[in-house]
XYZ file of C-alpha atoms in Angstrom:
393
model
C -0.187 0.129 0.006
C 0.956 3.587 -0.441
C 1.020 7.025 1.556
C -2.858 8.341 0.753
C -3.943 5.070 0.582
C -7.323 4.880 3.112
C -8.839 1.740 5.275
C -11.737 2.024 6.375
C -12.326 0.865 9.871
C -15.531 -0.715 11.890
C -15.125 0.200 15.592
C -16.910 -2.547 17.633
C -17.523 -1.286 21.396
C -18.154 -3.482 24.491
C -18.694 -3.138 28.695
C -15.968 -4.513 30.831
C -17.868 -7.583 32.372
C -16.755 -6.016 36.090
C -16.269 -2.305 35.749
C -18.824 -1.621 33.009
C -16.612 0.824 31.202
C -17.328 1.027 27.363
C -13.884 -0.320 25.559
C -13.638 0.292 21.897
C -11.876 -2.102 19.329
C -10.524 0.864 17.031
C -8.303 -1.731 14.334
C -9.054 -5.404 13.497
C -7.732 -7.966 15.382
C -6.785 -10.018 12.356
C -3.924 -7.356 11.432
C -1.076 -6.350 13.664
C -1.781 -2.924 14.745
C -0.315 -1.198 18.155
C 0.435 2.188 19.716
C 3.762 4.001 19.883
C 5.827 4.812 22.669
C 3.560 5.781 25.985
C 4.983 9.114 26.135
C 4.897 10.214 22.625
C 2.303 12.433 21.112
C -0.388 9.998 19.012
C -3.029 12.213 19.734
C -3.929 15.143 17.760
C -4.374 18.640 19.717
C -8.167 18.035 19.664
C -8.288 14.605 20.320
C -10.543 13.590 16.601
C -7.157 11.899 15.330
C -4.557 8.459 16.211
C -1.774 8.027 15.292
C -0.918 4.533 15.162
C 1.350 1.437 13.187
C -0.252 -1.020 11.254
C 0.950 -4.028 9.276
C -1.051 -4.366 6.349
C 0.435 -5.907 3.165
C 3.511 -6.710 5.361
C 5.101 -3.604 6.005
C 4.763 -2.431 9.140
C 3.961 1.227 8.746
C 2.485 4.509 10.148
C -1.761 5.289 9.827
C -3.401 8.799 10.759
C -6.939 7.316 12.211
C -10.108 9.768 12.102
C -11.932 8.520 15.158
C -15.439 9.857 13.748
C -14.905 8.983 10.443
C -13.494 5.277 11.282
C -10.984 5.858 8.439
C -7.274 5.695 8.717
C -4.790 7.343 6.018
C -1.336 5.129 5.250
C 1.588 8.195 5.969
C 4.816 6.341 5.199
C 5.405 3.168 3.279
C 8.136 0.320 2.993
C 9.958 -1.354 5.373
C 12.343 -0.598 8.270
C 9.777 2.057 10.249
C 10.754 2.217 13.873
C 6.708 2.448 14.648
C 7.725 2.863 18.552
C 9.824 6.151 18.376
C 7.223 8.081 16.187
C 5.137 11.245 16.969
C 2.743 14.143 16.015
C 4.348 17.358 16.059
C 2.835 19.895 18.783
C 0.916 21.868 15.795
C -0.398 18.476 14.263
C 1.774 19.059 11.003
C 3.807 16.640 10.275
C 5.106 12.899 11.888
C 8.958 12.645 12.807
C 10.020 8.799 12.799
C 13.200 6.770 12.143
C 13.627 4.703 9.552
C 15.955 1.656 9.161
C 17.548 2.831 12.410
C 19.139 5.283 10.295
C 17.272 8.403 8.751
C 14.707 10.437 11.222
C 12.164 11.509 8.701
C 9.431 14.111 8.578
C 6.097 13.762 6.889
C 4.028 16.767 6.176
C 0.349 15.160 7.048
C -1.064 17.564 4.523
C 0.694 16.325 1.077
C 2.160 13.235 2.615
C 5.736 14.612 1.372
C 8.956 13.327 3.537
C 12.482 14.549 4.283
C 15.059 13.414 6.100
C 16.199 15.649 8.600
C 19.129 13.702 9.778
C 21.061 10.532 9.152
C 22.880 8.471 11.387
C 26.481 8.010 10.339
C 27.507 4.706 9.003
C 29.157 3.445 11.686
C 26.246 3.649 14.398
C 22.972 2.538 14.837
C 19.854 4.825 15.611
C 18.531 3.294 18.861
C 14.582 3.082 20.636
C 12.701 6.222 21.001
C 13.973 9.578 20.379
C 12.249 12.582 21.967
C 11.702 16.033 20.944
C 11.305 19.131 23.043
C 8.385 21.258 23.458
C 8.585 23.236 20.692
C 9.827 20.145 18.601
C 12.989 22.399 17.386
C 15.312 19.965 18.843
C 15.310 16.393 20.279
C 17.474 13.424 22.011
C 18.447 10.705 21.001
C 20.334 7.254 21.324
C 23.414 5.685 18.685
C 25.250 2.380 19.330
C 28.111 1.292 17.605
C 27.259 -0.567 14.701
C 30.164 -3.186 15.751
C 28.761 -3.575 19.082
C 24.940 -3.208 18.033
C 22.369 -6.965 18.104
C 19.057 -6.903 17.760
C 17.338 -7.084 20.365
C 14.475 -9.789 19.621
C 14.008 -11.080 22.732
C 14.973 -10.936 26.261
C 17.340 -13.395 26.954
C 19.213 -11.330 23.898
C 18.393 -7.975 25.974
C 19.861 -9.114 29.136
C 23.222 -10.620 27.130
C 23.236 -7.201 25.304
C 23.656 -5.578 29.102
C 26.648 -7.242 29.602
C 28.265 -6.578 26.487
C 28.706 -2.617 27.452
C 27.956 -1.455 23.868
C 29.110 2.030 23.213
C 26.702 4.543 23.060
C 26.130 8.286 22.472
C 23.151 10.371 23.880
C 22.992 13.004 21.296
C 21.187 16.040 20.072
C 19.394 16.676 17.110
C 18.581 20.136 15.470
C 15.116 19.753 13.843
C 15.485 23.059 12.062
C 19.419 22.324 10.155
C 19.693 18.781 10.988
C 22.814 19.590 12.648
C 23.475 17.133 15.635
C 26.042 17.396 18.792
C 26.922 14.419 21.377
C 25.750 15.139 24.749
C 26.954 12.114 26.519
C 29.309 9.189 25.455
C 29.997 5.931 27.284
C 30.856 2.000 27.050
C 27.333 1.728 28.587
C 24.053 0.662 27.329
C 22.526 4.182 27.430
C 18.474 4.243 26.960
C 15.499 5.997 26.717
C 16.479 10.002 26.312
C 13.635 12.347 27.232
C 13.566 16.137 26.880
C 12.208 18.288 30.440
C 8.994 19.579 28.999
C 9.831 23.236 28.859
C 13.152 23.049 30.261
C 15.819 22.270 26.991
C 18.600 22.305 29.345
C 17.394 19.422 31.255
C 17.618 15.810 29.851
C 16.887 12.443 31.545
C 18.327 9.334 30.052
C 18.874 5.929 31.571
C 21.495 2.851 32.632
C 19.558 0.199 30.143
C 19.243 -3.396 31.026
C 18.264 -5.944 33.576
C 16.467 -3.693 36.423
C 18.095 -5.790 39.211
C 21.622 -5.591 37.755
C 22.000 -1.736 36.422
C 23.783 0.622 39.295
C 21.177 3.331 39.119
C 18.953 3.234 36.625
C 17.697 7.426 36.061
C 19.970 9.775 35.007
C 19.978 13.789 34.208
C 22.316 15.811 31.971
C 22.718 19.453 31.127
C 21.839 19.892 27.013
C 25.647 21.005 27.275
C 26.942 17.590 28.578
C 27.598 18.733 31.697
C 26.694 18.151 35.472
C 25.521 14.056 34.729
C 23.643 12.912 38.093
C 21.548 10.185 39.028
C 18.167 10.552 40.258
C 18.323 8.327 42.907
C 20.124 5.639 44.791
C 18.380 2.503 44.658
C 17.265 0.780 47.479
C 18.827 -2.488 48.590
C 16.962 -5.037 46.313
C 15.267 -2.044 44.381
C 14.570 -2.152 41.051
C 12.748 1.117 38.811
C 11.885 1.415 35.249
C 9.125 3.490 32.647
C 10.593 6.849 34.370
C 8.185 9.466 32.056
C 8.057 13.454 32.857
C 4.805 14.463 33.670
C 3.776 16.430 30.470
C 3.955 19.777 32.340
C 7.464 19.332 33.377
C 6.756 19.345 37.318
C 8.114 15.860 37.841
C 10.170 12.712 36.929
C 7.580 9.402 37.368
C 8.620 6.143 37.638
C 8.100 2.749 39.011
C 9.618 1.416 41.863
C 9.542 -2.511 43.257
C 11.565 -3.881 45.650
C 12.844 -8.117 45.639
C 10.403 -10.282 46.924
C 7.444 -7.811 47.128
C 3.987 -8.202 45.326
C 3.297 -4.419 45.158
C 4.816 -1.801 43.133
C 5.526 1.693 43.994
C 4.598 5.488 42.061
C 7.258 7.754 43.106
C 8.495 11.085 41.968
C 11.067 13.270 41.282
C 11.877 17.076 41.863
C 13.758 17.624 39.137
C 14.146 21.568 41.193
C 14.393 20.687 44.497
C 16.033 16.590 44.552
C 13.240 15.507 46.577
C 12.271 11.826 45.787
C 9.390 10.733 47.390
C 6.850 7.560 47.184
C 3.788 8.845 46.053
C 1.624 5.778 46.478
C 1.602 2.075 46.772
C -0.080 0.227 43.755
C -0.711 -2.842 41.934
C 1.288 -4.681 39.872
C 2.015 -2.323 36.916
C 4.671 -2.368 34.380
C 4.223 1.162 32.569
C 2.493 4.526 34.184
C 1.423 7.598 32.552
C 0.092 10.870 33.812
C -2.244 13.477 32.212
C -0.884 16.949 31.638
C -0.668 17.521 35.078
C -0.114 14.748 37.412
C -2.921 14.303 39.049
C -4.439 11.489 37.164
C -2.922 8.550 36.071
C -3.030 5.029 34.446
C -1.028 1.494 34.525
C -0.922 -1.917 32.765
C -1.025 -4.322 35.479
C 1.612 -7.398 34.618
C 2.726 -10.811 36.001
C 6.492 -11.539 36.716
C 8.861 -9.313 35.102
C 11.027 -10.520 32.130
C 13.735 -7.550 32.323
C 15.449 -8.615 35.573
C 18.188 -11.778 36.152
C 17.061 -12.899 38.818
C 12.886 -13.688 38.197
C 12.870 -16.219 40.962
C 12.580 -13.091 43.533
C 9.782 -11.060 41.776
C 7.973 -13.931 40.807
C 4.169 -12.409 40.817
C 0.833 -13.507 39.547
C -0.371 -12.031 36.802
C -2.815 -8.613 36.714
C -4.749 -8.193 33.634
C -6.131 -4.823 34.584
C -6.048 -1.103 33.654
C -5.601 1.316 36.648
C -6.829 5.011 37.303
C -4.588 6.195 40.273
C -5.411 10.085 41.480
C -2.486 11.297 42.643
C -4.023 14.048 45.239
C -6.016 10.952 47.185
C -3.841 8.186 46.309
C -6.592 6.162 45.557
C -6.659 3.696 42.985
C -9.074 1.251 41.025
C -9.660 -0.929 37.817
C -10.784 1.042 35.062
C -10.756 -2.027 32.332
C -9.399 -5.536 32.145
C -6.384 -5.398 29.055
C -6.181 -9.104 29.437
C -2.719 -8.601 26.930
C -0.510 -11.885 26.570
C 2.728 -9.557 26.927
C 4.296 -12.237 24.852
C 7.168 -11.744 22.071
C 5.783 -11.524 18.872
C 7.898 -12.558 15.421
C 11.120 -11.087 17.530
C 9.495 -8.070 18.273
C 9.508 -7.564 22.319
C 6.853 -4.867 22.836
C 3.983 -5.444 20.021
C 1.717 -6.403 23.163
C 2.651 -4.243 25.704
C -0.676 -1.931 26.744
C 1.390 1.357 26.840
C -1.706 3.142 28.350
C -1.798 6.905 28.061
C -5.031 9.610 28.382
C -6.582 11.126 25.475
C -6.356 14.970 25.583
C -9.769 15.206 27.791
C -8.887 12.610 30.245
C -12.232 10.860 29.549
C -10.236 7.867 27.979
C -7.506 5.804 28.032
C -5.364 4.286 24.566
C -3.988 0.415 24.798
C -2.647 -2.373 22.961
C -3.504 -5.711 23.681
C -3.755 -9.309 21.751
C -6.692 -10.852 23.570
C -8.625 -11.461 20.273
C -6.167 -12.249 18.012
C -3.415 -10.230 16.947
C -2.595 -6.885 18.892
C -4.705 -3.949 18.396
C -5.518 -0.565 19.560
C -8.320 0.061 22.247
C -9.772 3.074 23.998
C -11.270 2.855 27.175
C -14.289 5.016 28.687
C -13.289 6.099 31.837
C -16.336 6.258 33.910
C -17.645 9.505 36.364
C -18.260 6.955 39.235
C -14.628 5.824 39.123
C -13.446 9.055 39.216
C -15.739 10.575 41.866
C -14.844 7.559 43.794
C -10.942 8.475 43.982
C -12.075 12.059 44.612
C -14.153 11.318 47.588
C -12.697 11.875 51.333
């Protein structure tokens, strides 16, 4: 299929058997479709259209779905799209994504014209999710030395790659002129670079690998490469994961869990004061994302983590629920069952992960699950009664 091609979908809505929440399947369950990474912009500002990835006719490409007409238009074509890292620009005019681990591309949504903004040098591989600043004038990304690179097609390779100490560099790319500059470089697996919203001087990144082996997961660095510092020292037996900036830039939130314990914790780091607190205890969710100001969060219940070395000390029952958390009252409630298998599918470790996030109006949660067949996109409506129950004194 080519850019500009349209596909007519037929949404299907059911009520969750336990909570009564309305859950709508947006994409067909017999074609692999998934959402982008949970902190990347996927909705247009008015919430009317949604960016997603679909594997129609062989290649996995980007599409933009009109939630009113239920029609999707194809935005990219051919092989090699990084379909987790792509994002819409703040003004809804462009899609940015990386192709073939080499080319940072910009697609104009009005006419599907495409431009290469930056090309990764031959000796390097563009890795993971690349994230723009709030004005979308620059982004931060990770490059890994090509001679050290191995495709991370399963969790065993993921663990082995950590021990190889690959040569990695965190870089800034100017989205206006395509020039790049290295911010931080090390013979250590680096990942998850994220600009602090509305503060281009502060960039978060992680030491990637099995959560129970990394020295400290979360780090900050100034955009000029100075003042590399830990967000926190891990407590004995503590693992941390899936950090994200609250979209207004007020805090860095993340998941913390302890060896031998079932519950997990939502923790919150203040970049101004350096204070790090436990916001609340939660069920065993893997990913978290907040609304714009961090007052509401959504998480996806999971099972025994696959990204630790000592799985025996972290064995837990699978939790199939999406949860809504109120950061002010520190209460939570189940929204709907996602029932994802969390399986690795055809060498893709992420494609069945729910990766939930809020719609722009905070009334729906977008997520991926494969419980009806192949991975598909779903929207769960948040009942007023659920929000009221969280806000009661």
